[in-house]
């Protein structure tokens, strides 16, 4: 079968086009959320770079997570906002592939990064005396590079397999953005290889990190329960509470999407996917800084310094 020229292919992002009023409401809601995402995550990235008190492994990985969330949401939210207000909801082949590959890279990287952050908490609580030696600056950089490298390789593999497919029908993606499985299902050829690699990618990048996170917290819980003082146990749990909340929210949404009964074309399915893509990155910096005195102190120091600089 002869393949169509990439420049001639366009995709229609259906979104909630059957509910125009809902799209207007979603435009306002998602715009506000996107601004909060940019503000919250960029603030955390700046604080972890500028404040020496935050030059620790935990905040190094948190800075990576915030940087990742900015790029992940930027890969699809701006174009999604335009489509909410536009009657023509088309996207070119190239833009769709870029959007799909960037979001897939960030999603895969986040899974690995959350597992690394769980290991960091495991070392901090189960082996506190050796924590500075084990979690050295060199190891932290290597682990972060591994997370980004694995995420990129996974996305590159899936993208290369996807763009080789021929498209010859009405290319309607029943989603707000270009999503890998919806993309390959539009191909007019056998996609068994693509479906197998996507399934393997999900097992490796979703469930393997989740297993490592669970194992880490089993050891953490075992160590915390052996602490005699109530204050000590409370302090140990407080260092993990933000990460546990983020992991629960991240994997809870994903598992809900995978395990709920499938209803073709359901608007509810799309809203759940939107919640995973927009709400989680918005809440991450809020969760990590809500009761964090170190972040509060760094922010206060930065604001005070900026105010004095402007006054001077």
mmCIF file of C-alpha atoms in Angstrom:
data_model
loop_
_atom_site.group_PDB
_atom_site.id
_atom_site.type_symbol
_atom_site.label_atom_id
_atom_site.label_comp_id
_atom_site.label_asym_id
_atom_site.label_seq_id
_atom_site.Cartn_x
_atom_site.Cartn_y
_atom_site.Cartn_z
ATOM 1 C CA UNK A 1 0.000 0.000 0.000
ATOM 2 C CA UNK A 2 1.395 3.395 -0.941
ATOM 3 C CA UNK A 3 1.797 5.762 1.924
ATOM 4 C CA UNK A 4 0.346 9.218 1.961
ATOM 5 C CA UNK A 5 2.741 12.136 2.137
ATOM 6 C CA UNK A 6 3.017 13.336 5.761
ATOM 7 C CA UNK A 7 2.438 16.944 4.717
ATOM 8 C CA UNK A 8 -0.941 15.979 3.274
ATOM 9 C CA UNK A 9 -2.254 14.278 6.413
ATOM 10 C CA UNK A 10 -4.376 16.120 8.955
ATOM 11 C CA UNK A 11 -6.098 14.817 12.061
ATOM 12 C CA UNK A 12 -9.329 16.037 13.612
ATOM 13 C CA UNK A 13 -9.281 16.240 17.405
ATOM 14 C CA UNK A 14 -12.895 15.631 18.324
ATOM 15 C CA UNK A 15 -12.660 16.493 22.018
ATOM 16 C CA UNK A 16 -16.108 17.543 23.280
ATOM 17 C CA UNK A 17 -17.230 19.139 20.017
ATOM 18 C CA UNK A 18 -20.734 17.748 20.612
ATOM 19 C CA UNK A 19 -20.907 19.906 23.768
ATOM 20 C CA UNK A 20 -19.884 23.442 22.674
ATOM 21 C CA UNK A 21 -20.967 25.067 25.960
ATOM 22 C CA UNK A 22 -18.909 22.598 27.942
ATOM 23 C CA UNK A 23 -15.902 23.440 25.778
ATOM 24 C CA UNK A 24 -16.223 27.131 26.638
ATOM 25 C CA UNK A 25 -16.304 26.257 30.333
ATOM 26 C CA UNK A 26 -13.341 23.911 29.919
ATOM 27 C CA UNK A 27 -11.400 26.656 28.133
ATOM 28 C CA UNK A 28 -11.632 28.965 31.145
ATOM 29 C CA UNK A 29 -10.967 26.153 33.643
ATOM 30 C CA UNK A 30 -7.970 24.713 31.772
ATOM 31 C CA UNK A 31 -6.500 28.174 31.108
ATOM 32 C CA UNK A 32 -6.554 28.997 34.833
ATOM 33 C CA UNK A 33 -5.110 25.569 35.677
ATOM 34 C CA UNK A 34 -2.348 25.942 33.069
ATOM 35 C CA UNK A 35 -1.331 29.320 34.501
ATOM 36 C CA UNK A 36 -1.224 27.772 37.987
ATOM 37 C CA UNK A 37 0.896 24.901 36.603
ATOM 38 C CA UNK A 38 3.382 27.325 35.041
ATOM 39 C CA UNK A 39 3.535 29.522 38.144
ATOM 40 C CA UNK A 40 3.744 26.732 40.730
ATOM 41 C CA UNK A 41 6.195 24.464 38.927
ATOM 42 C CA UNK A 42 8.464 27.247 37.629
ATOM 43 C CA UNK A 43 8.611 28.678 41.177
ATOM 44 C CA UNK A 44 9.750 25.306 42.535
ATOM 45 C CA UNK A 45 12.370 24.951 39.786
ATOM 46 C CA UNK A 46 13.729 28.457 40.509
ATOM 47 C CA UNK A 47 13.782 27.853 44.279
ATOM 48 C CA UNK A 48 15.634 24.534 43.957
ATOM 49 C CA UNK A 49 18.229 26.221 41.747
ATOM 50 C CA UNK A 50 18.754 29.420 43.741
ATOM 51 C CA UNK A 51 18.413 28.422 47.404
ATOM 52 C CA UNK A 52 21.355 26.449 48.804
ATOM 53 C CA UNK A 53 19.145 24.923 51.534
ATOM 54 C CA UNK A 54 17.230 23.101 48.801
ATOM 55 C CA UNK A 55 20.359 21.621 47.214
ATOM 56 C CA UNK A 56 19.473 18.144 48.489
ATOM 57 C CA UNK A 57 18.564 14.947 46.584
ATOM 58 C CA UNK A 58 14.859 15.236 47.416
ATOM 59 C CA UNK A 59 14.581 18.778 46.034
ATOM 60 C CA UNK A 60 16.811 17.943 43.077
ATOM 61 C CA UNK A 61 14.348 15.260 41.981
ATOM 62 C CA UNK A 62 11.417 17.537 42.818
ATOM 63 C CA UNK A 63 12.905 20.191 40.538
ATOM 64 C CA UNK A 64 13.118 17.591 37.772
ATOM 65 C CA UNK A 65 9.480 16.635 38.367
ATOM 66 C CA UNK A 66 8.354 20.282 38.183
ATOM 67 C CA UNK A 67 10.392 20.888 35.014
ATOM 68 C CA UNK A 68 8.854 17.739 33.516
ATOM 69 C CA UNK A 69 5.294 18.829 34.385
ATOM 70 C CA UNK A 70 5.827 22.197 32.662
ATOM 71 C CA UNK A 71 6.906 20.530 29.415
ATOM 72 C CA UNK A 72 4.285 17.783 29.629
ATOM 73 C CA UNK A 73 1.380 20.213 29.924
ATOM 74 C CA UNK A 74 2.865 22.679 27.425
ATOM 75 C CA UNK A 75 2.986 19.902 24.819
ATOM 76 C CA UNK A 76 -0.813 19.786 24.538
ATOM 77 C CA UNK A 77 -2.672 22.408 26.625
ATOM 78 C CA UNK A 78 -2.030 25.511 24.417
ATOM 79 C CA UNK A 79 -3.282 23.762 21.251
ATOM 80 C CA UNK A 80 -6.171 22.236 23.206
ATOM 81 C CA UNK A 81 -7.232 25.694 24.390
ATOM 82 C CA UNK A 82 -7.213 26.965 20.794
ATOM 83 C CA UNK A 83 -9.359 24.018 19.688
ATOM 84 C CA UNK A 84 -11.877 24.703 22.464
ATOM 85 C CA UNK A 85 -12.669 28.058 20.817
ATOM 86 C CA UNK A 86 -12.204 27.010 17.199
ATOM 87 C CA UNK A 87 -14.651 25.361 14.837
ATOM 88 C CA UNK A 88 -11.767 23.856 12.860
ATOM 89 C CA UNK A 89 -10.200 21.324 15.218
ATOM 90 C CA UNK A 90 -7.510 19.990 12.889
ATOM 91 C CA UNK A 91 -3.847 19.328 13.589
ATOM 92 C CA UNK A 92 -1.115 18.506 11.079
ATOM 93 C CA UNK A 93 0.659 15.141 11.056
ATOM 94 C CA UNK A 94 3.963 16.692 12.201
ATOM 95 C CA UNK A 95 2.406 18.678 15.063
ATOM 96 C CA UNK A 96 0.440 15.613 16.172
ATOM 97 C CA UNK A 97 3.576 13.431 16.226
ATOM 98 C CA UNK A 98 5.581 16.070 18.147
ATOM 99 C CA UNK A 99 2.748 16.504 20.665
ATOM 100 C CA UNK A 100 2.396 12.757 21.082
ATOM 101 C CA UNK A 101 6.130 12.042 21.429
ATOM 102 C CA UNK A 102 6.814 14.874 23.915
ATOM 103 C CA UNK A 103 3.887 13.956 26.172
ATOM 104 C CA UNK A 104 4.845 10.252 25.972
ATOM 105 C CA UNK A 105 8.455 11.063 26.901
ATOM 106 C CA UNK A 106 7.350 13.112 29.891
ATOM 107 C CA UNK A 107 4.818 10.518 31.052
ATOM 108 C CA UNK A 108 7.366 7.665 30.879
ATOM 109 C CA UNK A 109 10.025 9.775 32.602
ATOM 110 C CA UNK A 110 7.643 10.724 35.417
ATOM 111 C CA UNK A 111 6.951 7.069 36.221
ATOM 112 C CA UNK A 112 10.676 6.334 36.596
ATOM 113 C CA UNK A 113 11.268 9.584 38.481
ATOM 114 C CA UNK A 114 8.559 8.769 41.051
ATOM 115 C CA UNK A 115 10.249 5.390 41.678
ATOM 116 C CA UNK A 116 13.623 7.135 42.141
ATOM 117 C CA UNK A 117 12.035 9.574 44.607
ATOM 118 C CA UNK A 118 10.626 6.606 46.557
ATOM 119 C CA UNK A 119 14.143 5.093 46.709
ATOM 120 C CA UNK A 120 15.459 8.439 47.975
ATOM 121 C CA UNK A 121 12.905 8.385 50.830
ATOM 122 C CA UNK A 122 13.785 4.730 51.528
ATOM 123 C CA UNK A 123 17.479 5.567 51.975
ATOM 124 C CA UNK A 124 16.699 8.704 54.024
ATOM 125 C CA UNK A 125 14.533 6.805 56.532
ATOM 126 C CA UNK A 126 16.003 3.281 56.543
ATOM 127 C CA UNK A 127 19.669 4.279 56.332
ATOM 128 C CA UNK A 128 19.882 7.901 57.544
ATOM 129 C CA UNK A 129 23.532 7.818 58.667
ATOM 130 C CA UNK A 130 24.759 6.763 55.230
ATOM 131 C CA UNK A 131 22.213 8.879 53.310
ATOM 132 C CA UNK A 132 24.666 11.675 52.297
ATOM 133 C CA UNK A 133 27.179 9.050 51.095
ATOM 134 C CA UNK A 134 24.704 6.859 49.190
ATOM 135 C CA UNK A 135 22.697 9.703 47.650
ATOM 136 C CA UNK A 136 25.730 11.599 46.376
ATOM 137 C CA UNK A 137 25.454 14.401 43.837
ATOM 138 C CA UNK A 138 26.940 12.173 41.119
ATOM 139 C CA UNK A 139 24.439 9.366 41.778
ATOM 140 C CA UNK A 140 21.490 11.782 41.787
ATOM 141 C CA UNK A 141 22.533 13.204 38.409
ATOM 142 C CA UNK A 142 23.008 9.681 37.014
ATOM 143 C CA UNK A 143 19.582 8.556 38.273
ATOM 144 C CA UNK A 144 17.853 11.648 36.846
ATOM 145 C CA UNK A 145 19.663 11.159 33.522
ATOM 146 C CA UNK A 146 18.559 7.504 33.530
ATOM 147 C CA UNK A 147 14.913 8.523 34.045
ATOM 148 C CA UNK A 148 15.036 11.057 31.196
ATOM 149 C CA UNK A 149 16.977 8.668 28.944
ATOM 150 C CA UNK A 150 14.572 5.758 29.463
ATOM 151 C CA UNK A 151 11.571 8.016 28.894
ATOM 152 C CA UNK A 152 13.078 9.373 25.674
ATOM 153 C CA UNK A 153 13.994 5.905 24.363
ATOM 154 C CA UNK A 154 10.509 4.546 25.093
ATOM 155 C CA UNK A 155 8.858 7.475 23.326
ATOM 156 C CA UNK A 156 11.291 7.296 20.382
ATOM 157 C CA UNK A 157 10.580 3.584 19.872
ATOM 158 C CA UNK A 158 6.792 4.048 19.952
ATOM 159 C CA UNK A 159 6.937 7.147 17.724
ATOM 160 C CA UNK A 160 9.128 5.534 15.050
ATOM 161 C CA UNK A 161 6.795 2.531 14.876
ATOM 162 C CA UNK A 162 3.746 4.837 14.696
ATOM 163 C CA UNK A 163 4.934 7.186 11.930
ATOM 164 C CA UNK A 164 5.716 4.224 9.648
ATOM 165 C CA UNK A 165 2.002 3.396 9.470
ATOM 166 C CA UNK A 166 -0.102 4.390 6.448
ATOM 167 C CA UNK A 167 -3.226 6.534 6.991
ATOM 168 C CA UNK A 168 -5.896 6.526 4.352
ATOM 169 C CA UNK A 169 -9.250 7.239 6.012
ATOM 170 C CA UNK A 170 -11.018 9.973 7.914
ATOM 171 C CA UNK A 171 -8.461 10.687 10.626
ATOM 172 C CA UNK A 172 -10.649 11.577 13.607
ATOM 173 C CA UNK A 173 -8.994 11.252 17.034
ATOM 174 C CA UNK A 174 -11.695 10.966 19.688
ATOM 175 C CA UNK A 175 -9.689 12.913 22.247
ATOM 176 C CA UNK A 176 -8.518 16.408 23.245
ATOM 177 C CA UNK A 177 -4.942 15.738 22.109
ATOM 178 C CA UNK A 178 -2.903 13.305 20.017
ATOM 179 C CA UNK A 179 -2.664 10.098 22.020
ATOM 180 C CA UNK A 180 -0.473 7.197 20.879
ATOM 181 C CA UNK A 181 -3.051 4.380 20.927
ATOM 182 C CA UNK A 182 -5.793 6.498 19.312
ATOM 183 C CA UNK A 183 -3.226 7.573 16.695
ATOM 184 C CA UNK A 184 -2.153 4.057 15.638
ATOM 185 C CA UNK A 185 -5.754 2.781 15.566
ATOM 186 C CA UNK A 186 -6.425 5.139 12.641
ATOM 187 C CA UNK A 187 -3.902 3.312 10.436
ATOM 188 C CA UNK A 188 -5.260 1.275 7.550
ATOM 189 C CA UNK A 189 -2.967 -1.698 8.161
ATOM 190 C CA UNK A 190 -2.183 -4.288 10.810
ATOM 191 C CA UNK A 191 -1.104 -2.592 14.075
ATOM 192 C CA UNK A 192 -0.386 -5.702 16.164
ATOM 193 C CA UNK A 193 3.288 -4.778 16.604
ATOM 194 C CA UNK A 194 2.357 -1.276 17.788
ATOM 195 C CA UNK A 195 -0.198 -2.599 20.278
ATOM 196 C CA UNK A 196 2.297 -5.131 21.678
ATOM 197 C CA UNK A 197 5.047 -2.506 22.136
ATOM 198 C CA UNK A 198 2.586 -0.075 23.760
ATOM 199 C CA UNK A 199 1.436 -2.834 26.132
ATOM 200 C CA UNK A 200 5.042 -3.754 26.979
ATOM 201 C CA UNK A 201 5.855 -0.079 27.492
ATOM 202 C CA UNK A 202 2.925 0.242 29.898
ATOM 203 C CA UNK A 203 4.077 -2.786 31.888
ATOM 204 C CA UNK A 204 7.693 -1.575 32.057
ATOM 205 C CA UNK A 205 7.037 2.119 32.704
ATOM 206 C CA UNK A 206 3.823 1.959 34.729
ATOM 207 C CA UNK A 207 3.779 -1.207 36.774
ATOM 208 C CA UNK A 208 7.513 -1.852 37.282
ATOM 209 C CA UNK A 209 8.057 1.580 38.928
ATOM 210 C CA UNK A 210 4.855 1.080 40.940
ATOM 211 C CA UNK A 211 6.209 -2.257 42.204
ATOM 212 C CA UNK A 212 9.506 -0.597 43.220
ATOM 213 C CA UNK A 213 7.576 2.188 44.984
ATOM 214 C CA UNK A 214 5.498 -0.358 46.916
ATOM 215 C CA UNK A 215 8.609 -2.330 47.948
ATOM 216 C CA UNK A 216 10.325 0.887 49.102
ATOM 217 C CA UNK A 217 7.358 1.862 51.254
ATOM 218 C CA UNK A 218 7.064 -1.612 52.761
ATOM 219 C CA UNK A 219 10.640 -1.224 54.053
ATOM 220 C CA UNK A 220 9.935 2.375 55.105
ATOM 221 C CA UNK A 221 6.815 1.325 57.031
ATOM 222 C CA UNK A 222 8.716 -1.511 58.697
ATOM 223 C CA UNK A 223 11.460 0.915 59.803
ATOM 224 C CA UNK A 224 9.034 3.606 61.003
ATOM 225 C CA UNK A 225 7.047 1.131 63.116
ATOM 226 C CA UNK A 226 10.265 0.207 64.945
ATOM 227 C CA UNK A 227 10.814 3.834 66.010
ATOM 228 C CA UNK A 228 9.944 4.108 69.707
ATOM 229 C CA UNK A 229 8.924 7.768 69.969
ATOM 230 C CA UNK A 230 5.633 9.028 68.547
ATOM 231 C CA UNK A 231 7.352 12.252 67.501
ATOM 232 C CA UNK A 232 9.983 10.283 65.556
ATOM 233 C CA UNK A 233 7.374 8.244 63.729
ATOM 234 C CA UNK A 234 5.408 11.386 62.915
ATOM 235 C CA UNK A 235 8.510 13.129 61.551
ATOM 236 C CA UNK A 236 9.435 10.107 59.416
ATOM 237 C CA UNK A 237 5.939 9.861 57.940
ATOM 238 C CA UNK A 238 5.834 13.596 57.251
ATOM 239 C CA UNK A 239 8.908 13.352 54.993
ATOM 240 C CA UNK A 240 7.043 10.816 52.819
ATOM 241 C CA UNK A 241 3.499 12.212 52.923
ATOM 242 C CA UNK A 242 3.854 14.521 49.901
ATOM 243 C CA UNK A 243 5.402 11.800 47.732
ATOM 244 C CA UNK A 244 2.764 9.239 48.772
ATOM 245 C CA UNK A 245 -0.007 11.731 47.908
ATOM 246 C CA UNK A 246 1.480 12.470 44.473
ATOM 247 C CA UNK A 247 1.996 8.762 43.691
ATOM 248 C CA UNK A 248 -1.545 7.896 44.831
ATOM 249 C CA UNK A 249 -3.019 10.658 42.692
ATOM 250 C CA UNK A 250 -0.862 9.804 39.651
ATOM 251 C CA UNK A 251 -1.373 6.031 39.693
ATOM 252 C CA UNK A 252 -4.922 6.229 41.056
ATOM 253 C CA UNK A 253 -6.084 8.142 37.995
ATOM 254 C CA UNK A 254 -4.201 5.845 35.591
ATOM 255 C CA UNK A 255 -5.478 2.641 37.206
ATOM 256 C CA UNK A 256 -9.014 4.029 37.238
ATOM 257 C CA UNK A 257 -8.785 4.712 33.497
ATOM 258 C CA UNK A 258 -7.449 1.198 32.820
ATOM 259 C CA UNK A 259 -9.785 -0.749 35.122
ATOM 260 C CA UNK A 260 -13.140 0.980 34.620
ATOM 261 C CA UNK A 261 -15.574 -0.474 32.051
ATOM 262 C CA UNK A 262 -14.886 0.885 28.569
ATOM 263 C CA UNK A 263 -17.637 3.004 27.008
ATOM 264 C CA UNK A 264 -16.825 4.022 23.470
ATOM 265 C CA UNK A 265 -16.728 7.770 22.890
ATOM 266 C CA UNK A 266 -17.725 8.550 26.458
ATOM 267 C CA UNK A 267 -17.273 12.193 27.457
ATOM 268 C CA UNK A 268 -16.571 10.970 30.989
ATOM 269 C CA UNK A 269 -13.536 8.995 29.753
ATOM 270 C CA UNK A 270 -12.145 12.132 28.137
ATOM 271 C CA UNK A 271 -12.673 14.201 31.280
ATOM 272 C CA UNK A 272 -10.871 11.590 33.397
ATOM 273 C CA UNK A 273 -7.941 11.680 30.948
ATOM 274 C CA UNK A 274 -8.007 15.486 31.109
ATOM 275 C CA UNK A 275 -7.955 15.316 34.907
ATOM 276 C CA UNK A 276 -4.842 13.108 34.740
ATOM 277 C CA UNK A 277 -3.150 15.445 32.253
ATOM 278 C CA UNK A 278 -3.985 18.810 33.846
ATOM 279 C CA UNK A 279 -5.071 18.474 37.488
ATOM 280 C CA UNK A 280 -2.176 16.260 38.651
ATOM 281 C CA UNK A 281 0.627 18.578 37.364
ATOM 282 C CA UNK A 282 -1.235 21.527 38.924
ATOM 283 C CA UNK A 283 -1.488 19.894 42.358
ATOM 284 C CA UNK A 284 2.082 18.512 42.516
ATOM 285 C CA UNK A 285 3.808 21.793 43.547
ATOM 286 C CA UNK A 286 0.931 22.640 45.901
ATOM 287 C CA UNK A 287 1.221 19.260 47.650
ATOM 288 C CA UNK A 288 5.006 19.479 47.998
ATOM 289 C CA UNK A 289 5.004 23.035 49.334
ATOM 290 C CA UNK A 290 1.780 23.147 51.390
ATOM 291 C CA UNK A 291 3.313 22.204 54.759
ATOM 292 C CA UNK A 292 6.954 22.431 53.763
ATOM 293 C CA UNK A 293 8.785 24.975 55.926
ATOM 294 C CA UNK A 294 11.958 24.730 53.800
ATOM 295 C CA UNK A 295 10.085 25.720 50.626
ATOM 296 C CA UNK A 296 8.236 28.471 52.504
ATOM 297 C CA UNK A 297 11.520 29.801 53.857
ATOM 298 C CA UNK A 298 13.190 29.719 50.426
ATOM 299 C CA UNK A 299 10.226 31.500 48.830
ATOM 300 C CA UNK A 300 10.177 34.156 51.550
ATOM 301 C CA UNK A 301 13.927 34.696 51.124
ATOM 302 C CA UNK A 302 13.568 35.029 47.344
ATOM 303 C CA UNK A 303 10.651 37.483 47.589
ATOM 304 C CA UNK A 304 12.448 39.571 50.241
ATOM 305 C CA UNK A 305 15.643 39.695 48.179
ATOM 306 C CA UNK A 306 13.714 40.727 45.060
ATOM 307 C CA UNK A 307 11.777 43.403 46.997
ATOM 308 C CA UNK A 308 14.974 44.912 48.457
ATOM 309 C CA UNK A 309 16.638 44.796 45.043
ATOM 310 C CA UNK A 310 13.751 46.706 43.464
ATOM 311 C CA UNK A 311 13.654 49.162 46.369
ATOM 312 C CA UNK A 312 17.368 49.796 46.082
#
